[in-house]
Coordinates of C-alpha atoms and ligand atoms in Angstrom, one line a residue:
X21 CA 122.6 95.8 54.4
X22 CA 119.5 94.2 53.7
X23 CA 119.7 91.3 56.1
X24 CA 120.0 93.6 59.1
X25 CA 116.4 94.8 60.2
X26 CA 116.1 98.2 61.1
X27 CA 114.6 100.0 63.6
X28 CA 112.5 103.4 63.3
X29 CA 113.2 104.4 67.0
X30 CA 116.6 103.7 66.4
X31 CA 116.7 105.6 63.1
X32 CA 114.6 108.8 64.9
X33 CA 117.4 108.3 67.8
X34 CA 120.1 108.9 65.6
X35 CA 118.7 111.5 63.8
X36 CA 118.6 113.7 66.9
X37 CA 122.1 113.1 67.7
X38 CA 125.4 115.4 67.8
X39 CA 128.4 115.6 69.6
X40 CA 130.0 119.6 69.9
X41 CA 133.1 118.5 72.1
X42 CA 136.1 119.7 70.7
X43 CA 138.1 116.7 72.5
X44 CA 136.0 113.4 71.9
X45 CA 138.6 111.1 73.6
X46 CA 138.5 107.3 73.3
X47 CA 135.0 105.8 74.1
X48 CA 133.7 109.0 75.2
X49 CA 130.5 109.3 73.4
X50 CA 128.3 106.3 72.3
X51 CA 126.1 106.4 69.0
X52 CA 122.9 106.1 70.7
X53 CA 122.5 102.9 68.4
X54 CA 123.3 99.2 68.0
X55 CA 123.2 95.9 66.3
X56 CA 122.1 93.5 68.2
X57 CA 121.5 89.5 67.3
X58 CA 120.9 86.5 69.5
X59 CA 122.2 82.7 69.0
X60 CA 119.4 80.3 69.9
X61 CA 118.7 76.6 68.9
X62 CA 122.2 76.5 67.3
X63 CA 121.8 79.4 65.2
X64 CA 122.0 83.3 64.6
X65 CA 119.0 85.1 64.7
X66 CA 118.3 88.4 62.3
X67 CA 120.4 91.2 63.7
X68 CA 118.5 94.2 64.3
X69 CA 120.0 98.0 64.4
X70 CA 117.8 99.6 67.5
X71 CA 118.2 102.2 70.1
X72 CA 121.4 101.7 72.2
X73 CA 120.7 100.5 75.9
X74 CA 120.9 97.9 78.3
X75 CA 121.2 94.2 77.9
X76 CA 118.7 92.5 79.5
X77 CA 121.2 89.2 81.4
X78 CA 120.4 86.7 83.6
X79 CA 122.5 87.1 86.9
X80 CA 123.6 83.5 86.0
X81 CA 124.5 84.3 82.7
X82 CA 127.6 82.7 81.6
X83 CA 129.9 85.7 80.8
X84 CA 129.4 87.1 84.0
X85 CA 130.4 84.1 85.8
X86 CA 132.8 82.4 83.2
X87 CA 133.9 85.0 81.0
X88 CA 133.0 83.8 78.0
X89 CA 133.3 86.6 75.7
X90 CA 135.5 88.3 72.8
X91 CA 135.3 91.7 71.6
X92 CA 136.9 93.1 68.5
X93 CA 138.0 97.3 68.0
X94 CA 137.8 98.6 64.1
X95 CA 137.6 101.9 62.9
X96 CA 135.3 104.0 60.1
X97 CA 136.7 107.0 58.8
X98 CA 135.6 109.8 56.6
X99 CA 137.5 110.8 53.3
X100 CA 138.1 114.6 52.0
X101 CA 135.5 114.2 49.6
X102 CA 132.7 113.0 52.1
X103 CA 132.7 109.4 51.3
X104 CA 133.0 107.0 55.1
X105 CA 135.1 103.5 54.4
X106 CA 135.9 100.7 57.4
X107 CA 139.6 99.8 57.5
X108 CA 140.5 96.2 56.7
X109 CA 137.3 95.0 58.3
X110 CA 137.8 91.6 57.2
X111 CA 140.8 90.9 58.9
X112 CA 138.8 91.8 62.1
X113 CA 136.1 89.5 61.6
X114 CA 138.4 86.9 61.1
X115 CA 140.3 87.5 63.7
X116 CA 136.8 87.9 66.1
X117 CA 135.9 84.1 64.3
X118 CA 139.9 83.2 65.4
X119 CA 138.6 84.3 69.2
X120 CA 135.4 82.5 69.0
X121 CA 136.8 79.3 68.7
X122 CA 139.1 79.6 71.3
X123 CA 136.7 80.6 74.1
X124 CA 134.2 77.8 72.5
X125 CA 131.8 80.2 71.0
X126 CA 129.4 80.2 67.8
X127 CA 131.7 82.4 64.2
X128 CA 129.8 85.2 63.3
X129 CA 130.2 84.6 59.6
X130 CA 132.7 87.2 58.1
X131 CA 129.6 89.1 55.9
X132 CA 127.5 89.5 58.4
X133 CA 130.1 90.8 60.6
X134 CA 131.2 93.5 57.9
X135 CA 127.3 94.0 56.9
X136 CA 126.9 94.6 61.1
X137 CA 129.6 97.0 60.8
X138 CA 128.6 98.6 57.8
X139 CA 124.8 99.3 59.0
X140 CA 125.8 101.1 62.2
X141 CA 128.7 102.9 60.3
X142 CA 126.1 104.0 57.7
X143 CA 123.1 105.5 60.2
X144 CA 125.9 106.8 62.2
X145 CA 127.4 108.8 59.3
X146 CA 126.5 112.3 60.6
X147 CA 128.8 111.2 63.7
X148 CA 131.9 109.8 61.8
X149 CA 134.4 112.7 62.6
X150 CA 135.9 115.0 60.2
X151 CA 139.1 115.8 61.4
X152 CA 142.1 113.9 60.4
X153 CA 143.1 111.6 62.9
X154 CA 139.8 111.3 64.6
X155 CA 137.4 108.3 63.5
X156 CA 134.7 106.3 64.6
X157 CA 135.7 103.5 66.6
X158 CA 133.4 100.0 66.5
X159 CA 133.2 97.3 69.3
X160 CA 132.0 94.3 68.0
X161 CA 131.1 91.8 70.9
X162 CA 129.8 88.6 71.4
X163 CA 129.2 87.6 75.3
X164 CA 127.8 83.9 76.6
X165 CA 123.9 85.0 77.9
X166 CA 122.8 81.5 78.8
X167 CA 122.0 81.2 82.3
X168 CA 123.5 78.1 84.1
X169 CA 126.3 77.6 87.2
X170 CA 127.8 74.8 85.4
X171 CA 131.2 75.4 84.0
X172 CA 130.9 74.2 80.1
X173 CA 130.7 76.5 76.7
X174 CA 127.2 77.9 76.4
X175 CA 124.5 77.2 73.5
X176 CA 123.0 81.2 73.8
X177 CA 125.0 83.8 72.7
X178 CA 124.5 87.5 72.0
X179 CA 126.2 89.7 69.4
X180 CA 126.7 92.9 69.4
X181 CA 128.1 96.2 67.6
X182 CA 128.1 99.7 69.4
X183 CA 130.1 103.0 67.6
X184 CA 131.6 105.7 69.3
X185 CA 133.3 108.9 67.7
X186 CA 136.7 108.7 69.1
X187 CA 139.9 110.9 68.9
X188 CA 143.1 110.3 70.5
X189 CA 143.3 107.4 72.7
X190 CA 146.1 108.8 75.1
X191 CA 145.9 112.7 76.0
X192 CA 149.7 112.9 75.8
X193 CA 151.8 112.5 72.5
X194 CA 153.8 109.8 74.1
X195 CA 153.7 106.9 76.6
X196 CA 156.1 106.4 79.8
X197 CA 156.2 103.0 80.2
X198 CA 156.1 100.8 83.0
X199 CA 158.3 97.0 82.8
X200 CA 156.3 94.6 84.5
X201 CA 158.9 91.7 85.2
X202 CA 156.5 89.9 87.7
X203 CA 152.9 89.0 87.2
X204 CA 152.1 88.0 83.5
X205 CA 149.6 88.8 81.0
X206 CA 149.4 85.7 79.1
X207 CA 150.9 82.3 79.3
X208 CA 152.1 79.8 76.3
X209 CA 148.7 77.5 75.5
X210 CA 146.4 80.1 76.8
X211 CA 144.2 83.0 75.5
X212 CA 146.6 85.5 75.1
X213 CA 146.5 85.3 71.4
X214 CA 142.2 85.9 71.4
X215 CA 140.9 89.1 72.3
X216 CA 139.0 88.5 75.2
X217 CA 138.2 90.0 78.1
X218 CA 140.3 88.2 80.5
X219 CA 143.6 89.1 79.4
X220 CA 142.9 92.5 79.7
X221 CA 141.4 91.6 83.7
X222 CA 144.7 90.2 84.0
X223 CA 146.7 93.2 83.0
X224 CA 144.5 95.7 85.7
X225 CA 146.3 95.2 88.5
X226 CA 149.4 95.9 87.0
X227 CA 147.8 99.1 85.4
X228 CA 146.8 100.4 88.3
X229 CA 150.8 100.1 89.9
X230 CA 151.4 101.1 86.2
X231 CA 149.6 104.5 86.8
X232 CA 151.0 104.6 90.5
X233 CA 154.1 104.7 88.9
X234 CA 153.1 108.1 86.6
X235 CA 153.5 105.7 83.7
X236 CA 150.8 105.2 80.8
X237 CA 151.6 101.6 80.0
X238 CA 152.4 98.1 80.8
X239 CA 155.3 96.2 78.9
X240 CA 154.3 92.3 79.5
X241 CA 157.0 89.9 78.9
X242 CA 157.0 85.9 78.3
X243 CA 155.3 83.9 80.6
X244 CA 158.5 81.1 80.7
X245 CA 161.5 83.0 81.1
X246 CA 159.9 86.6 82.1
X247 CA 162.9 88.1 79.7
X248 CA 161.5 88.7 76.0
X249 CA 159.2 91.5 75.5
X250 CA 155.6 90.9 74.1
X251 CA 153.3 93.4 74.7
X252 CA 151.3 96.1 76.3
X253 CA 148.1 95.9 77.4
X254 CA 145.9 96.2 74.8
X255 CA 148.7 97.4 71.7
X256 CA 151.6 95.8 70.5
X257 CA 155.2 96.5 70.2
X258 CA 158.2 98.1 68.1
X259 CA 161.8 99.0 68.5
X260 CA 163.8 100.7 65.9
X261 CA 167.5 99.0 66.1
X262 CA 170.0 100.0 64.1
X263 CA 167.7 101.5 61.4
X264 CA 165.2 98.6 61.5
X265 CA 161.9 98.2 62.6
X266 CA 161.5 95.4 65.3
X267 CA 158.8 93.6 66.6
X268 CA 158.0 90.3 68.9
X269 CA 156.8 87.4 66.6
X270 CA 153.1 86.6 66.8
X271 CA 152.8 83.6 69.4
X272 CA 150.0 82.7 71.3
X273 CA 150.5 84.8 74.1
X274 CA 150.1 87.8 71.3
X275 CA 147.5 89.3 69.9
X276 CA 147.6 89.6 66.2
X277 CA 147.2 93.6 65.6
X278 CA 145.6 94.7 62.6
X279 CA 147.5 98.0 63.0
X280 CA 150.9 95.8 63.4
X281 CA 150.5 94.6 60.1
X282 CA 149.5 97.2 58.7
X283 CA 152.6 99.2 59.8
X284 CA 155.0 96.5 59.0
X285 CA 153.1 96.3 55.0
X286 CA 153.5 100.2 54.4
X287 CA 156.7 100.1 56.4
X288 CA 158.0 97.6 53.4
X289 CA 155.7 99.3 50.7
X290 CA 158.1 102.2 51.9
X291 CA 161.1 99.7 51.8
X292 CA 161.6 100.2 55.0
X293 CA 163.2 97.2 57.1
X294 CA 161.0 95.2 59.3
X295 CA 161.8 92.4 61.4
X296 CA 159.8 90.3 63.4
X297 CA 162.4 88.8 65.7
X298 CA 162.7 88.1 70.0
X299 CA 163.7 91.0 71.8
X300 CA 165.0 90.3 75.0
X301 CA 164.8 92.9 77.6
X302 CA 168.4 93.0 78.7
X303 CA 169.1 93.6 75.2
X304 CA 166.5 96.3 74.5
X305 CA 167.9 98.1 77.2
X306 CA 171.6 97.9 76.5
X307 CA 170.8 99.4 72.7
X308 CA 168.6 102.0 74.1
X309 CA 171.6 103.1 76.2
X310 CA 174.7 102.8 73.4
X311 CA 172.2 104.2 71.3
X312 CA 171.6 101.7 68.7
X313 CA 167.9 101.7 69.3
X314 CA 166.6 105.5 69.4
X315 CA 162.8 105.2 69.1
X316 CA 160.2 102.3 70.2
X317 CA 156.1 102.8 70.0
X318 CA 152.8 101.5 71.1
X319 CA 150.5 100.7 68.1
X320 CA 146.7 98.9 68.2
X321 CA 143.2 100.5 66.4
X322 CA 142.3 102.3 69.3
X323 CA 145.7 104.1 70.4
X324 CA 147.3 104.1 66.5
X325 CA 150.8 104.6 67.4
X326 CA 152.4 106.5 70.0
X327 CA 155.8 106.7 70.6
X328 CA 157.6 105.5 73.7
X329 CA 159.4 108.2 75.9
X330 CA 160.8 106.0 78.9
X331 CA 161.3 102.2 80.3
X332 CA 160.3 102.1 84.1
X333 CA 161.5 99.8 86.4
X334 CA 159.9 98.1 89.6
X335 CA 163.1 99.8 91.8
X336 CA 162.2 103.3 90.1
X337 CA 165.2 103.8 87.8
X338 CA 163.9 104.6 84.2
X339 CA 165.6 105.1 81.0
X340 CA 164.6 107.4 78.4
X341 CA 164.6 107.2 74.7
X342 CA 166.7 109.2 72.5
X343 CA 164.0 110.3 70.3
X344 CA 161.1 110.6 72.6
X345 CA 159.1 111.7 70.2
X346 CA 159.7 109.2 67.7
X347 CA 160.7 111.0 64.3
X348 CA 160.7 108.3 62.2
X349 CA 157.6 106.3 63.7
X350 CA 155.6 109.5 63.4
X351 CA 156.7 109.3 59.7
X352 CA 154.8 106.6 59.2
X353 CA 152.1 107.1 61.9
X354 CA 151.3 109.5 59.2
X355 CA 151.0 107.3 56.0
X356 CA 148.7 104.9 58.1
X357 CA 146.5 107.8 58.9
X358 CA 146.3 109.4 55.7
X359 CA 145.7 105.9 53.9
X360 CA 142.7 105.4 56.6
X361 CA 141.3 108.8 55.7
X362 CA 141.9 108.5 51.9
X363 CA 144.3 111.0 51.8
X364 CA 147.2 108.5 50.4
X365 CA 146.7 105.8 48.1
X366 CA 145.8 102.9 49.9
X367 CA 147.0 99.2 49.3
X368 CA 144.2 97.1 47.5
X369 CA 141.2 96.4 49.8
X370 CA 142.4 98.2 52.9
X371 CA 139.5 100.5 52.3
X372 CA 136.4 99.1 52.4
X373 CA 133.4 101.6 51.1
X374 CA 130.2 102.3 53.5
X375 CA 126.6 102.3 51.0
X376 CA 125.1 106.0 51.6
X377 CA 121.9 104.9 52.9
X378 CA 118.6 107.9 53.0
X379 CA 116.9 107.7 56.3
Ligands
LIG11 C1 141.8 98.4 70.3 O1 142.9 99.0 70.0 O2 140.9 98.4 69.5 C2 141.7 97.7 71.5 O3 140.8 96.9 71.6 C3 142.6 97.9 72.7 C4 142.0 98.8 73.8 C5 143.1 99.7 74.2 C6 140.8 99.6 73.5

């Protein structure tokens, strides 16, 4: 952490701070910290942990006109015996890097990333939650701050990290879902495949009939054929037919999840079966109804995995799932939690160790 410069206000900030709710939510409570550093001139400036607060933007700044701008969500989490460790940060700052390029913006290189990560994690260790299940959740960012009306990729650039103690993501212990066979999230050769804010603007008009509807979710299907599931909003997607867990292959209109690999490695640690194959919504449907597919789930960082009680359709029939509450998925929900908290063994290098800084 020594490349990262640290400041006293932020340190005094952080010092001061608690959080007594009993139900933190998702993105609730901010760390009244964050790293900050600023691309200039072609290069990255010294990132700097100070008190959390406003950006200072141009009105013309690029990622409020443009959207030019990623985001990535990784989680710290404490261990029985006290010790803090990020989960699989590296496949996040590779997948950030993966984003970058494909909205035309500066790689954060993968160590300062993780060394970003690892400073706020560390100052914010008083904060990191200690009940099972509950975590604190990261938001790496990187937006476009050069000023300029001229659509083409910016030259200034600021990153960011903020960290908020989070529990659950959804306050129910499943998700109703709504089938959006319309509108679409993502099309093949787009952006669907970064994490970046405008696939999830895309999604929020849907949401909103989603919640009309009394569901929790969006299901988004292909953009060609508007038949073969790919994902929800901001998690991805699993079916368990006849025995075996299912999932869309990754295409560009996917996002990558760290937490859907994750789930599919301890799945066949487990020696589970996992499939990554098409699943046409026709066909979901029929095997939800004779019964060969009993239990399908939401997974991502922030939401974990939550199983699926009901499909929803756009004329208001719905079909529920045999096992609403997803025995088998909540089997293994369990294994990824208690390898994040260090409470199974974890695979080599899932868990990667936060330095116990004095301050
Ligand atoms: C995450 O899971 O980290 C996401 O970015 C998705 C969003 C629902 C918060």
């Amino acid at each position: 952490m020594k490349r990262i410069e640290i400041q006293s206000e932020a340190v005094e900030k952080i010092k001061k701070y608690t959080v007594t709710d009993q139900v933190l939510g998702f993105g609730k409570y901010m760390a009244p910290i964050m790293v900050i550093a600023e691309y200039k001139n072609g290069a990255w400036g010294k990132a700097t942990l100070m008190p959390y607060g406003p950006l200072q933007l141009d009105p013309c700044a690029k990622v409020l006109h443009y959207a030019q701008e990623i985001f990535e969500g990784l989680k710290a989490y404490r261990h029985p015996e006290g010790d803090i460790t990020l989960f699989r940060p590296e496949l996040n700052a590779q997948r950030f890097n993966f984003s970058a390029a494909r909205m035309a913006m500066p790689e954060y290189p993968v160590d300062m990333f993780v060394e970003a990560c690892e400073t706020i994690t560390a100052y914010s260790r008083n904060i990191v939650p200690k009940r099972l299940g509950e975590s604190l959740y990261l938001r790496p960012f990187m937006i476009a701050s050069e000023a300029g009306l001229g659509i083409k990729p910016a030259k200034e650039f600021i990153f960011g990290v903020v960290a908020s103690p989070s529990g659950n993501y959804f306050s129910s212990s499943s998700v109703k879902v709504y089938v959006e066979r319309d509108e679409v999230r993502a099309a093949t050769g787009g952006i669907g495949n970064a994490k970046t804010g405008g696939n999830y603007a895309a999604s929020l008009r849907s949401y909103k009939r989603t919640l009309e509807e009394s569901c929790d979710q969006t299901m988004w299907l292909d953009s060609k054929e508007h038949a073969y599931v790919e994902e929800m909003s901001g998690m991805n997607f699993f079916a368990v037919i006849n025995g075996v867990f299912t999932t869309p292959p990754l295409s560009d209109s996917i996002l990558a999840g760290v937490t859907r690999r994750s789930l599919m490695e301890l799945a066949q640690r487990r020696k589970w079966p996992v499939v990554e194959e098409r699943i046409h919504l026709d066909d979901l449907i029929a095997k939800i109804k004779s019964g060969a597919c009993t239990e399908a789930f939401v997974c991502g960082t922030a939401s974990v995995l939550v199983p699926i009680a009901s499909l929803k359709f756009k004329d208001g029939t719905t079909i529920h799932m045999r096992e609403p509450d997803g025995k088998l998925c909540l089997e293994l929900k369990e294994e990824l939690i208690n390898v994040q908290a260090g409470r199974v063994e974890a695979p080599e290098g899932w868990l990667h160790p936060v330095p116990v800084i004095e301050f």
